[in-house]
Amino acid sequence: FISETGKRYRRAVALIVRQQRLKLSLSGRMAIKIIAEPPDKRRRDLDNILKAPLDALTNAGVLIDDEQFDEINIVRGQPVPGGRLGVKIYEIRGGNDGA
């Protein structure tokens, strides 16, 4: 089940993907870096931020499956009005044994 808020988030991510003209359906092994800039100074668990953007990127067609990530890096940034996620996705070249 995806809430209406979740559906709006997925649509917003898909729009950003189209606007950025991103290469779609990346099929290799990937690394991702997320800079999470919260909307305020309240305490938040960084690990709770991951699922929605990874699923939204997959739904938008950027990835085949979020299982493709061998490296995930998430950093807490400074608060910004409305909050913001900065996302960079890299292809891992030369293989990665997951170690």
mmCIF file with all atom_site columns, C-alpha atoms in Angstrom:
data_model
loop_
_atom_site.group_PDB
_atom_site.id
_atom_site.type_symbol
_atom_site.label_atom_id
_atom_site.label_alt_id
_atom_site.label_comp_id
_atom_site.label_asym_id
_atom_site.label_entity_id
_atom_site.label_seq_id
_atom_site.pdbx_PDB_ins_code
_atom_site.Cartn_x
_atom_site.Cartn_y
_atom_site.Cartn_z
_atom_site.occupancy
_atom_site.B_iso_or_equiv
_atom_site.pdbx_formal_charge
_atom_site.auth_seq_id
_atom_site.auth_comp_id
_atom_site.auth_asym_id
_atom_site.auth_atom_id
_atom_site.pdbx_PDB_model_num
ATOM 1  C CA . PHE A 1 1  ? 0.000  0.000  0.000   1.00 0.00 ? 1  PHE A CA 1
ATOM 2  C CA . ILE A 1 2  ? 1.278  3.468  -0.897  1.00 0.00 ? 2  ILE A CA 1
ATOM 3  C CA . SER A 1 3  ? -0.323 6.491  0.771   1.00 0.00 ? 3  SER A CA 1
ATOM 4  C CA . GLU A 1 4  ? -1.449 9.552  -1.180  1.00 0.00 ? 4  GLU A CA 1
ATOM 5  C CA . THR A 1 5  ? 1.587  11.400 0.205   1.00 0.00 ? 5  THR A CA 1
ATOM 6  C CA . GLY A 1 6  ? 3.814  8.592  -1.062  1.00 0.00 ? 6  GLY A CA 1
ATOM 7  C CA . LYS A 1 7  ? 2.177  8.707  -4.489  1.00 0.00 ? 7  LYS A CA 1
ATOM 8  C CA . ARG A 1 8  ? 2.719  12.482 -4.685  1.00 0.00 ? 8  ARG A CA 1
ATOM 9  C CA . TYR A 1 9  ? 6.359  11.981 -3.711  1.00 0.00 ? 9  TYR A CA 1
ATOM 10 C CA . ARG A 1 10 ? 6.833  9.361  -6.441  1.00 0.00 ? 10 ARG A CA 1
ATOM 11 C CA . ARG A 1 11 ? 5.266  11.685 -9.020  1.00 0.00 ? 11 ARG A CA 1
ATOM 12 C CA . ALA A 1 12 ? 7.526  14.552 -7.893  1.00 0.00 ? 12 ALA A CA 1
ATOM 13 C CA . VAL A 1 13 ? 10.632 12.362 -8.214  1.00 0.00 ? 13 VAL A CA 1
ATOM 14 C CA . ALA A 1 14 ? 9.537  11.167 -11.668 1.00 0.00 ? 14 ALA A CA 1
ATOM 15 C CA . LEU A 1 15 ? 9.077  14.801 -12.761 1.00 0.00 ? 15 LEU A CA 1
ATOM 16 C CA . ILE A 1 16 ? 12.572 15.726 -11.545 1.00 0.00 ? 16 ILE A CA 1
ATOM 17 C CA . VAL A 1 17 ? 14.012 12.719 -13.390 1.00 0.00 ? 17 VAL A CA 1
ATOM 18 C CA . ARG A 1 18 ? 12.328 13.842 -16.621 1.00 0.00 ? 18 ARG A CA 1
ATOM 19 C CA . GLN A 1 19 ? 13.429 17.471 -16.143 1.00 0.00 ? 19 GLN A CA 1
ATOM 20 C CA . GLN A 1 20 ? 17.038 16.411 -15.571 1.00 0.00 ? 20 GLN A CA 1
ATOM 21 C CA . ARG A 1 21 ? 16.946 14.137 -18.642 1.00 0.00 ? 21 ARG A CA 1
ATOM 22 C CA . LEU A 1 22 ? 18.570 11.391 -16.620 1.00 0.00 ? 22 LEU A CA 1
ATOM 23 C CA . LYS A 1 23 ? 19.710 8.151  -18.216 1.00 0.00 ? 23 LYS A CA 1
ATOM 24 C CA . LEU A 1 24 ? 17.047 5.603  -17.437 1.00 0.00 ? 24 LEU A CA 1
ATOM 25 C CA . SER A 1 25 ? 17.140 1.926  -16.527 1.00 0.00 ? 25 SER A CA 1
ATOM 26 C CA . LEU A 1 26 ? 20.673 1.759  -15.166 1.00 0.00 ? 26 LEU A CA 1
ATOM 27 C CA . SER A 1 27 ? 21.440 -1.947 -15.065 1.00 0.00 ? 27 SER A CA 1
ATOM 28 C CA . GLY A 1 28 ? 24.845 -2.335 -13.399 1.00 0.00 ? 28 GLY A CA 1
ATOM 29 C CA . ARG A 1 29 ? 25.991 -2.266 -9.806  1.00 0.00 ? 29 ARG A CA 1
ATOM 30 C CA . MET A 1 30 ? 25.535 1.161  -8.250  1.00 0.00 ? 30 MET A CA 1
ATOM 31 C CA . ALA A 1 31 ? 26.610 3.411  -5.421  1.00 0.00 ? 31 ALA A CA 1
ATOM 32 C CA . ILE A 1 32 ? 24.456 6.247  -4.132  1.00 0.00 ? 32 ILE A CA 1
ATOM 33 C CA . LYS A 1 33 ? 25.199 9.284  -2.000  1.00 0.00 ? 33 LYS A CA 1
ATOM 34 C CA . ILE A 1 34 ? 22.310 11.129 -0.401  1.00 0.00 ? 34 ILE A CA 1
ATOM 35 C CA . ILE A 1 35 ? 22.622 14.457 1.391   1.00 0.00 ? 35 ILE A CA 1
ATOM 36 C CA . ALA A 1 36 ? 19.524 14.848 3.552   1.00 0.00 ? 36 ALA A CA 1
ATOM 37 C CA . GLU A 1 37 ? 18.793 18.472 4.390   1.00 0.00 ? 37 GLU A CA 1
ATOM 38 C CA . PRO A 1 38 ? 15.877 18.379 6.834   1.00 0.00 ? 38 PRO A CA 1
ATOM 39 C CA . PRO A 1 39 ? 13.140 21.029 6.958   1.00 0.00 ? 39 PRO A CA 1
ATOM 40 C CA . ASP A 1 40 ? 13.904 21.844 10.600  1.00 0.00 ? 40 ASP A CA 1
ATOM 41 C CA . LYS A 1 41 ? 16.180 20.922 13.510  1.00 0.00 ? 41 LYS A CA 1
ATOM 42 C CA . ARG A 1 42 ? 14.026 18.106 14.925  1.00 0.00 ? 42 ARG A CA 1
ATOM 43 C CA . ARG A 1 43 ? 15.789 14.803 15.557  1.00 0.00 ? 43 ARG A CA 1
ATOM 44 C CA . ARG A 1 44 ? 15.504 12.267 12.736  1.00 0.00 ? 44 ARG A CA 1
ATOM 45 C CA . ASP A 1 45 ? 16.950 8.832  12.074  1.00 0.00 ? 45 ASP A CA 1
ATOM 46 C CA . LEU A 1 46 ? 18.908 8.972  8.821   1.00 0.00 ? 46 LEU A CA 1
ATOM 47 C CA . ASP A 1 47 ? 18.223 5.326  8.016   1.00 0.00 ? 47 ASP A CA 1
ATOM 48 C CA . ASN A 1 48 ? 14.469 6.021  7.882   1.00 0.00 ? 48 ASN A CA 1
ATOM 49 C CA . ILE A 1 49 ? 15.025 8.389  4.949   1.00 0.00 ? 49 ILE A CA 1
ATOM 50 C CA . LEU A 1 50 ? 16.326 5.746  2.537   1.00 0.00 ? 50 LEU A CA 1
ATOM 51 C CA . LYS A 1 51 ? 13.353 3.632  1.454   1.00 0.00 ? 51 LYS A CA 1
ATOM 52 C CA . ALA A 1 52 ? 11.120 6.288  -0.126  1.00 0.00 ? 52 ALA A CA 1
ATOM 53 C CA . PRO A 1 53 ? 13.730 7.873  -2.433  1.00 0.00 ? 53 PRO A CA 1
ATOM 54 C CA . LEU A 1 54 ? 15.190 4.512  -3.510  1.00 0.00 ? 54 LEU A CA 1
ATOM 55 C CA . ASP A 1 55 ? 11.738 3.153  -4.327  1.00 0.00 ? 55 ASP A CA 1
ATOM 56 C CA . ALA A 1 56 ? 10.793 6.407  -6.096  1.00 0.00 ? 56 ALA A CA 1
ATOM 57 C CA . LEU A 1 57 ? 13.933 6.306  -8.264  1.00 0.00 ? 57 LEU A CA 1
ATOM 58 C CA . THR A 1 58 ? 13.117 2.727  -9.229  1.00 0.00 ? 58 THR A CA 1
ATOM 59 C CA . ASN A 1 59 ? 9.489  3.645  -9.944  1.00 0.00 ? 59 ASN A CA 1
ATOM 60 C CA . ALA A 1 60 ? 10.689 6.573  -12.112 1.00 0.00 ? 60 ALA A CA 1
ATOM 61 C CA . GLY A 1 61 ? 12.718 4.146  -14.222 1.00 0.00 ? 61 GLY A CA 1
ATOM 62 C CA . VAL A 1 62 ? 16.188 5.329  -13.204 1.00 0.00 ? 62 VAL A CA 1
ATOM 63 C CA . LEU A 1 63 ? 17.014 1.851  -11.893 1.00 0.00 ? 63 LEU A CA 1
ATOM 64 C CA . ILE A 1 64 ? 15.777 -1.622 -12.602 1.00 0.00 ? 64 ILE A CA 1
ATOM 65 C CA . ASP A 1 65 ? 15.721 -2.486 -8.879  1.00 0.00 ? 65 ASP A CA 1
ATOM 66 C CA . ASP A 1 66 ? 17.080 -0.775 -5.771  1.00 0.00 ? 66 ASP A CA 1
ATOM 67 C CA . GLU A 1 67 ? 18.862 -4.074 -5.038  1.00 0.00 ? 67 GLU A CA 1
ATOM 68 C CA . GLN A 1 68 ? 21.509 -2.757 -7.469  1.00 0.00 ? 68 GLN A CA 1
ATOM 69 C CA . PHE A 1 69 ? 23.081 -0.611 -4.752  1.00 0.00 ? 69 PHE A CA 1
ATOM 70 C CA . ASP A 1 70 ? 26.266 -2.100 -3.327  1.00 0.00 ? 70 ASP A CA 1
ATOM 71 C CA . GLU A 1 71 ? 27.200 1.164  -1.590  1.00 0.00 ? 71 GLU A CA 1
ATOM 72 C CA . ILE A 1 72 ? 24.852 3.565  0.166   1.00 0.00 ? 72 ILE A CA 1
ATOM 73 C CA . ASN A 1 73 ? 26.125 6.741  1.800   1.00 0.00 ? 73 ASN A CA 1
ATOM 74 C CA . ILE A 1 74 ? 23.767 9.126  3.572   1.00 0.00 ? 74 ILE A CA 1
ATOM 75 C CA . VAL A 1 75 ? 24.874 12.377 5.159   1.00 0.00 ? 75 VAL A CA 1
ATOM 76 C CA . ARG A 1 76 ? 22.884 14.817 7.279   1.00 0.00 ? 76 ARG A CA 1
ATOM 77 C CA . GLY A 1 77 ? 23.070 18.338 5.890   1.00 0.00 ? 77 GLY A CA 1
ATOM 78 C CA . GLN A 1 78 ? 21.941 21.627 7.364   1.00 0.00 ? 78 GLN A CA 1
ATOM 79 C CA . PRO A 1 79 ? 18.212 22.352 7.644   1.00 0.00 ? 79 PRO A CA 1
ATOM 80 C CA . VAL A 1 80 ? 16.672 24.161 4.662   1.00 0.00 ? 80 VAL A CA 1
ATOM 81 C CA . PRO A 1 81 ? 13.087 25.426 4.355   1.00 0.00 ? 81 PRO A CA 1
ATOM 82 C CA . GLY A 1 82 ? 10.893 22.595 3.097   1.00 0.00 ? 82 GLY A CA 1
ATOM 83 C CA . GLY A 1 83 ? 13.741 20.050 3.338   1.00 0.00 ? 83 GLY A CA 1
ATOM 84 C CA . ARG A 1 84 ? 15.705 18.644 0.419   1.00 0.00 ? 84 ARG A CA 1
ATOM 85 C CA . LEU A 1 85 ? 17.519 15.493 -0.679  1.00 0.00 ? 85 LEU A CA 1
ATOM 86 C CA . GLY A 1 86 ? 20.597 15.716 -2.858  1.00 0.00 ? 86 GLY A CA 1
ATOM 87 C CA . VAL A 1 87 ? 21.146 12.435 -4.715  1.00 0.00 ? 87 VAL A CA 1
ATOM 88 C CA . LYS A 1 88 ? 24.142 11.248 -6.727  1.00 0.00 ? 88 LYS A CA 1
ATOM 89 C CA . ILE A 1 89 ? 24.210 7.808  -8.316  1.00 0.00 ? 89 ILE A CA 1
ATOM 90 C CA . TYR A 1 90 ? 27.428 6.244  -9.570  1.00 0.00 ? 90 TYR A CA 1
ATOM 91 C CA . GLU A 1 91 ? 28.038 3.084  -11.521 1.00 0.00 ? 91 GLU A CA 1
ATOM 92 C CA . ILE A 1 92 ? 30.570 0.822  -9.810  1.00 0.00 ? 92 ILE A CA 1
ATOM 93 C CA . ARG A 1 93 ? 33.083 -0.215 -12.433 1.00 0.00 ? 93 ARG A CA 1
ATOM 94 C CA . GLY A 1 94 ? 35.294 -3.267 -12.231 1.00 0.00 ? 94 GLY A CA 1
ATOM 95 C CA . GLY A 1 95 ? 32.911 -5.202 -10.012 1.00 0.00 ? 95 GLY A CA 1
ATOM 96 C CA . ASN A 1 96 ? 32.341 -5.122 -6.311  1.00 0.00 ? 96 ASN A CA 1
ATOM 97 C CA . ASP A 1 97 ? 32.297 -8.204 -4.131  1.00 0.00 ? 97 ASP A CA 1
ATOM 98 C CA . GLY A 1 98 ? 30.249 -6.412 -1.467  1.00 0.00 ? 98 GLY A CA 1
ATOM 99 C CA . ALA A 1 99 ? 33.144 -6.460 1.015   1.00 0.00 ? 99 ALA A CA 1
#
